[in-house]
């Protein structure tokens, strides 16, 4: 009983991790399957076919590349804009500051269906056609809030005296920004950018509202394909995405662990 | 290294700073001689940091000009001024190593020997062994020395130190005071040291400016400030003072003037009395008062408290009119008095200072004569 109590936390953690990771494991296992028929729901026999031909199903790689393009562009633009907004909100007192603060939270609080449909209404009203550009604009819009929140938290902890010290030591404003300010805020910016990318890459609802037949993103493809059958390639790409993001997170933790060790 | 370069005077002319409605620094004139160790002393909130920030270029003065030598630097930006600051909070760059921190200023100037010079300066502050560490890995005293090294490596015209020893414990403080003094004489840069520790200012500085409420109350060398304070504020802020309410009762005779305090006749040195003043404070430092009747001026009282501090004994002696005088007697073998004992206190004319009675006697907090 004492032993059980002592290890309760470990036990709970393991159960949680299992529940969290099980779907990914299942996805990975099924990526090596060769199903009978169009639905990849029953393990039949081991095969590397899907891994050898990840683009083997028509449209899948087009949708993936569109999603990557939109994800990268949206996160890049949202990160740049969001960082600037975060600095403005964190550093300066200006009229409309609290209103901006509030509005920045709106996209996070609004249900996606509402946002998706109202964006569609907006685009139609101003005569803009749906498609990848509309999707991109929508993604930048909702990613922005997350970047602002992540960067602002970092800016708030930044000691303004460090920048004064840099100026005092003869550093011009631009040099100060790149040598002192940016490196110190970088973890927040990186977190915001990663979050923005994964939100954009993942989004289905808002994207679906504003898409056209030539702008099928990966989530839309998977959803559409699921009506007719689930190609094994979906599992392959899903597994790759999972491994890549785990690698990112581990890499990030390794860097910060090394920093923490150096700083302790 | 001292004397290898001409260090120029820093001159503040009618400099002032207003924040919205609050005047942090009243228009002030101040000349800091090149190569000197200058201390800016004053209570919290009196405008010391604001004055330094104006010299550093981190705050624009509301009025006035700042000159270094013949150059007027008022309009130049902080990064253009050859002035460096050791910040109250050190403000070391947390993402850089100690060496990178120290080399930062030289690198901005494109000095190709930045790293070598940074290492030499780390030697000077005895931190060569932690060059590759991050600031967070260092103790408070080490961080303070890094901040100092980061500033002096640039050989500025003026080095500003904003209470750099404030965060250190007493022992380390004393050690760093000696260190700072050594470094200053070694590099020969003008140091402006801000502090609200009067002892620190007196041990370190060639010249002290005592600030109060945005004004300079008095400027002078430590001994002058201590022996001849120009105001009750300075008298009470620099060490302890006994201020006796008194009237000058006659003209000078043989260099001394008669005065009366609470119906006791005393003599004060005539050259200490400002012209034409009648109602005065006579100030006597606790160590100038003696137990016994060896001095020419004598007052009787009763010991209410005696505390032995090792090198000295500190007494509180109640006067017949209720006021308590503080007396510090060196532990030199002379007989000690006990609590309740009736004693005679004495001092010689010339050991006092005389101030105008219209000043509040407790300015800067001190003993109050009823
Ligand atoms: N940016 C500012 N805006 C408004 N008031 C300010 C500002 N900076 C300083 N003050 C005020 O100016 C006065 C002087 O401040 P300063 O920092 O120069 O004091 P100080 O002598 O350095 O005190 P301390 O010993 O506590 O550091 C204070 O009353 C402070 O509240
Ligand atoms: Mg200050």
Short mmCIF file of N, CA, C and O in Angstrom, two decimals, chain B residues 195-252:
data_model
loop_
_atom_site.label_atom_id
_atom_site.label_comp_id
_atom_site.label_asym_id
_atom_site.label_seq_id
_atom_site.Cartn_x
_atom_site.Cartn_y
_atom_site.Cartn_z
N UNK B 195 25.57 57.57 -3.51
CA UNK B 195 25.33 56.70 -2.36
C UNK B 195 24.45 57.42 -1.36
O UNK B 195 24.31 58.63 -1.39
N UNK B 196 23.76 56.66 -0.51
CA UNK B 196 23.14 57.35 0.61
C UNK B 196 23.77 56.90 1.93
O UNK B 196 23.24 57.14 2.99
N UNK B 197 24.95 56.29 1.80
CA UNK B 197 25.72 55.88 2.97
C UNK B 197 26.81 56.93 3.20
O UNK B 197 27.77 57.02 2.45
N UNK B 198 26.65 57.74 4.27
CA UNK B 198 27.57 58.86 4.48
C UNK B 198 28.99 58.38 4.78
O UNK B 198 29.96 58.99 4.36
N UNK B 199 29.08 57.23 5.45
CA UNK B 199 30.40 56.72 5.78
C UNK B 199 31.15 56.33 4.51
O UNK B 199 32.33 56.60 4.34
N UNK B 200 30.39 55.70 3.60
CA UNK B 200 30.97 55.29 2.33
C UNK B 200 31.48 56.52 1.56
O UNK B 200 32.60 56.52 1.06
N UNK B 201 30.64 57.54 1.51
CA UNK B 201 31.03 58.76 0.80
C UNK B 201 32.29 59.36 1.41
O UNK B 201 33.21 59.75 0.71
N UNK B 202 32.33 59.41 2.75
CA UNK B 202 33.46 60.07 3.39
C UNK B 202 34.75 59.29 3.24
O UNK B 202 35.81 59.87 3.07
N UNK B 203 34.67 57.93 3.30
CA UNK B 203 35.91 57.16 3.17
C UNK B 203 36.45 57.20 1.74
O UNK B 203 37.65 57.12 1.55
N UNK B 204 35.56 57.29 0.75
CA UNK B 204 36.03 57.13 -0.62
C UNK B 204 36.32 58.42 -1.37
O UNK B 204 37.24 58.48 -2.18
N UNK B 205 35.50 59.44 -1.12
CA UNK B 205 35.51 60.57 -2.06
C UNK B 205 36.53 61.65 -1.73
O UNK B 205 36.86 61.88 -0.57
N UNK B 206 37.03 62.31 -2.79
CA UNK B 206 37.82 63.52 -2.62
C UNK B 206 36.88 64.68 -2.30
O UNK B 206 37.18 65.52 -1.48
N UNK B 207 35.77 64.69 -3.02
CA UNK B 207 34.79 65.76 -2.85
C UNK B 207 33.41 65.14 -2.72
O UNK B 207 33.10 64.18 -3.42
N UNK B 208 32.61 65.70 -1.83
CA UNK B 208 31.25 65.20 -1.65
C UNK B 208 30.27 66.34 -1.92
O UNK B 208 30.49 67.47 -1.47
N UNK B 209 29.21 66.03 -2.67
CA UNK B 209 28.11 66.97 -2.78
C UNK B 209 26.94 66.35 -2.03
O UNK B 209 26.53 65.23 -2.33
N UNK B 210 26.43 67.06 -1.03
CA UNK B 210 25.28 66.55 -0.29
C UNK B 210 24.02 67.11 -0.93
O UNK B 210 23.86 68.32 -1.05
N UNK B 211 23.15 66.20 -1.37
CA UNK B 211 21.92 66.62 -2.04
C UNK B 211 20.73 66.44 -1.13
O UNK B 211 20.67 65.52 -0.32
N UNK B 212 19.77 67.35 -1.28
CA UNK B 212 18.53 67.23 -0.53
C UNK B 212 17.42 67.84 -1.37
O UNK B 212 17.54 68.96 -1.84
N UNK B 213 16.36 67.10 -1.58
CA UNK B 213 15.19 67.58 -2.31
C UNK B 213 15.56 68.24 -3.63
O UNK B 213 15.08 69.32 -3.95
N UNK B 214 16.43 67.59 -4.40
CA UNK B 214 16.75 68.10 -5.72
C UNK B 214 17.73 69.26 -5.75
O UNK B 214 17.92 69.87 -6.79
N UNK B 215 18.31 69.61 -4.59
CA UNK B 215 19.29 70.70 -4.55
C UNK B 215 20.58 70.19 -3.92
O UNK B 215 20.56 69.26 -3.13
N UNK B 216 21.68 70.88 -4.25
CA UNK B 216 22.93 70.56 -3.55
C UNK B 216 23.00 71.45 -2.33
O UNK B 216 22.99 72.67 -2.42
N UNK B 217 23.02 70.82 -1.15
CA UNK B 217 23.06 71.58 0.10
C UNK B 217 24.45 72.12 0.37
O UNK B 217 24.62 73.23 0.84
N UNK B 218 25.44 71.27 0.12
CA UNK B 218 26.81 71.69 0.39
C UNK B 218 27.76 70.83 -0.41
O UNK B 218 27.49 69.65 -0.66
N UNK B 219 28.88 71.44 -0.79
CA UNK B 219 29.87 70.71 -1.56
C UNK B 219 31.23 70.96 -0.93
O UNK B 219 31.55 72.10 -0.59
N UNK B 220 31.99 69.92 -0.74
CA UNK B 220 33.31 70.13 -0.16
C UNK B 220 34.01 68.81 0.09
O UNK B 220 33.48 67.74 -0.23
N UNK B 221 35.21 68.89 0.68
CA UNK B 221 35.90 67.65 0.99
C UNK B 221 35.29 67.08 2.28
O UNK B 221 34.65 67.81 3.05
N UNK B 222 35.45 65.79 2.52
CA UNK B 222 34.77 65.14 3.65
C UNK B 222 35.00 65.85 4.98
O UNK B 222 34.06 66.06 5.74
N UNK B 223 36.24 66.25 5.26
CA UNK B 223 36.55 66.85 6.55
C UNK B 223 35.80 68.17 6.73
O UNK B 223 35.21 68.43 7.78
N UNK B 224 35.78 68.99 5.68
CA UNK B 224 35.07 70.27 5.77
C UNK B 224 33.59 70.06 6.02
O UNK B 224 32.97 70.73 6.85
N UNK B 225 33.01 69.11 5.28
CA UNK B 225 31.58 68.86 5.45
C UNK B 225 31.29 68.41 6.87
O UNK B 225 30.28 68.79 7.46
N UNK B 226 32.17 67.62 7.42
CA UNK B 226 31.93 67.09 8.75
C UNK B 226 32.17 68.16 9.81
O UNK B 226 31.37 68.31 10.73
N UNK B 227 33.26 68.91 9.67
CA UNK B 227 33.62 69.88 10.70
C UNK B 227 32.82 71.17 10.57
O UNK B 227 32.52 71.83 11.55
N UNK B 228 32.52 71.56 9.33
CA UNK B 228 31.82 72.83 9.14
C UNK B 228 30.59 72.65 8.26
O UNK B 228 30.53 73.19 7.14
N UNK B 229 29.62 71.89 8.71
CA UNK B 229 28.42 71.74 7.89
C UNK B 229 27.74 73.08 7.70
O UNK B 229 27.73 73.90 8.61
N UNK B 230 27.20 73.31 6.51
CA UNK B 230 26.61 74.61 6.22
C UNK B 230 25.13 74.65 6.59
O UNK B 230 24.50 75.69 6.54
N UNK B 231 24.55 73.50 6.91
CA UNK B 231 23.14 73.50 7.27
C UNK B 231 22.88 72.38 8.27
O UNK B 231 23.69 71.46 8.41
N UNK B 232 21.76 72.48 8.96
CA UNK B 232 21.42 71.43 9.92
C UNK B 232 21.22 70.11 9.20
O UNK B 232 21.51 69.05 9.74
N UNK B 233 20.75 70.19 7.95
CA UNK B 233 20.56 68.96 7.18
C UNK B 233 21.89 68.24 7.01
O UNK B 233 22.01 67.04 7.28
N UNK B 234 22.89 68.97 6.59
CA UNK B 234 24.21 68.36 6.38
C UNK B 234 24.78 67.87 7.72
O UNK B 234 25.32 66.77 7.82
N UNK B 235 24.59 68.71 8.77
CA UNK B 235 25.11 68.33 10.09
C UNK B 235 24.52 67.01 10.56
O UNK B 235 25.22 66.15 11.09
N UNK B 236 23.23 66.83 10.33
CA UNK B 236 22.59 65.61 10.79
C UNK B 236 22.75 64.44 9.84
O UNK B 236 22.71 63.29 10.24
N UNK B 237 22.91 64.76 8.54
CA UNK B 237 23.03 63.66 7.58
C UNK B 237 24.42 63.04 7.64
O UNK B 237 24.58 61.83 7.49
N UNK B 238 25.44 63.87 7.86
CA UNK B 238 26.80 63.35 7.97
C UNK B 238 27.11 63.17 9.44
O UNK B 238 27.47 64.11 10.13
N UNK B 239 26.94 61.99 9.94
CA UNK B 239 27.26 61.71 11.33
C UNK B 239 26.24 62.28 12.30
O UNK B 239 25.21 62.82 11.90
N UNK B 240 26.54 62.12 13.58
CA UNK B 240 25.64 62.59 14.63
C UNK B 240 26.00 64.01 15.04
O UNK B 240 27.16 64.39 14.98
N UNK B 241 24.98 64.78 15.42
CA UNK B 241 25.25 66.14 15.91
C UNK B 241 24.39 66.41 17.14
O UNK B 241 23.26 65.94 17.22
N UNK B 242 24.95 67.17 18.08
CA UNK B 242 24.15 67.73 19.16
C UNK B 242 23.92 69.19 18.80
O UNK B 242 24.88 69.95 18.65
N UNK B 243 22.66 69.57 18.60
CA UNK B 243 22.39 70.96 18.24
C UNK B 243 21.77 71.66 19.44
O UNK B 243 20.71 71.28 19.93
N UNK B 244 22.48 72.70 19.94
CA UNK B 244 22.00 73.45 21.11
C UNK B 244 21.45 74.78 20.65
O UNK B 244 22.11 75.53 19.91
N UNK B 245 20.26 75.08 21.12
CA UNK B 245 19.63 76.35 20.81
C UNK B 245 20.37 77.44 21.60
O UNK B 245 20.50 77.33 22.82
N UNK B 246 20.87 78.50 20.94
CA UNK B 246 21.70 79.49 21.65
C UNK B 246 21.55 80.88 21.05
O UNK B 246 21.03 81.03 19.94
N UNK B 247 22.00 81.88 21.83
CA UNK B 247 22.05 83.26 21.34
C UNK B 247 23.48 83.77 21.48
O UNK B 247 24.13 83.51 22.50
N UNK B 248 23.92 84.49 20.47
CA UNK B 248 25.20 85.17 20.59
C UNK B 248 24.95 86.40 21.46
O UNK B 248 24.03 87.18 21.19
N UNK B 249 25.77 86.59 22.51
CA UNK B 249 25.45 87.66 23.47
C UNK B 249 26.42 88.82 23.42
O UNK B 249 26.24 89.81 24.13
N UNK B 250 27.46 88.73 22.63
CA UNK B 250 28.38 89.87 22.62
C UNK B 250 29.31 89.83 21.43
O UNK B 250 29.13 89.01 20.51
N UNK B 251 30.30 90.70 21.46
CA UNK B 251 31.25 90.79 20.35
C UNK B 251 32.46 89.90 20.61
O UNK B 251 32.66 89.40 21.72
N UNK B 252 33.24 89.71 19.54
CA UNK B 252 34.39 88.82 19.63
C UNK B 252 35.47 89.39 20.55
O UNK B 252 35.76 90.57 20.52
#
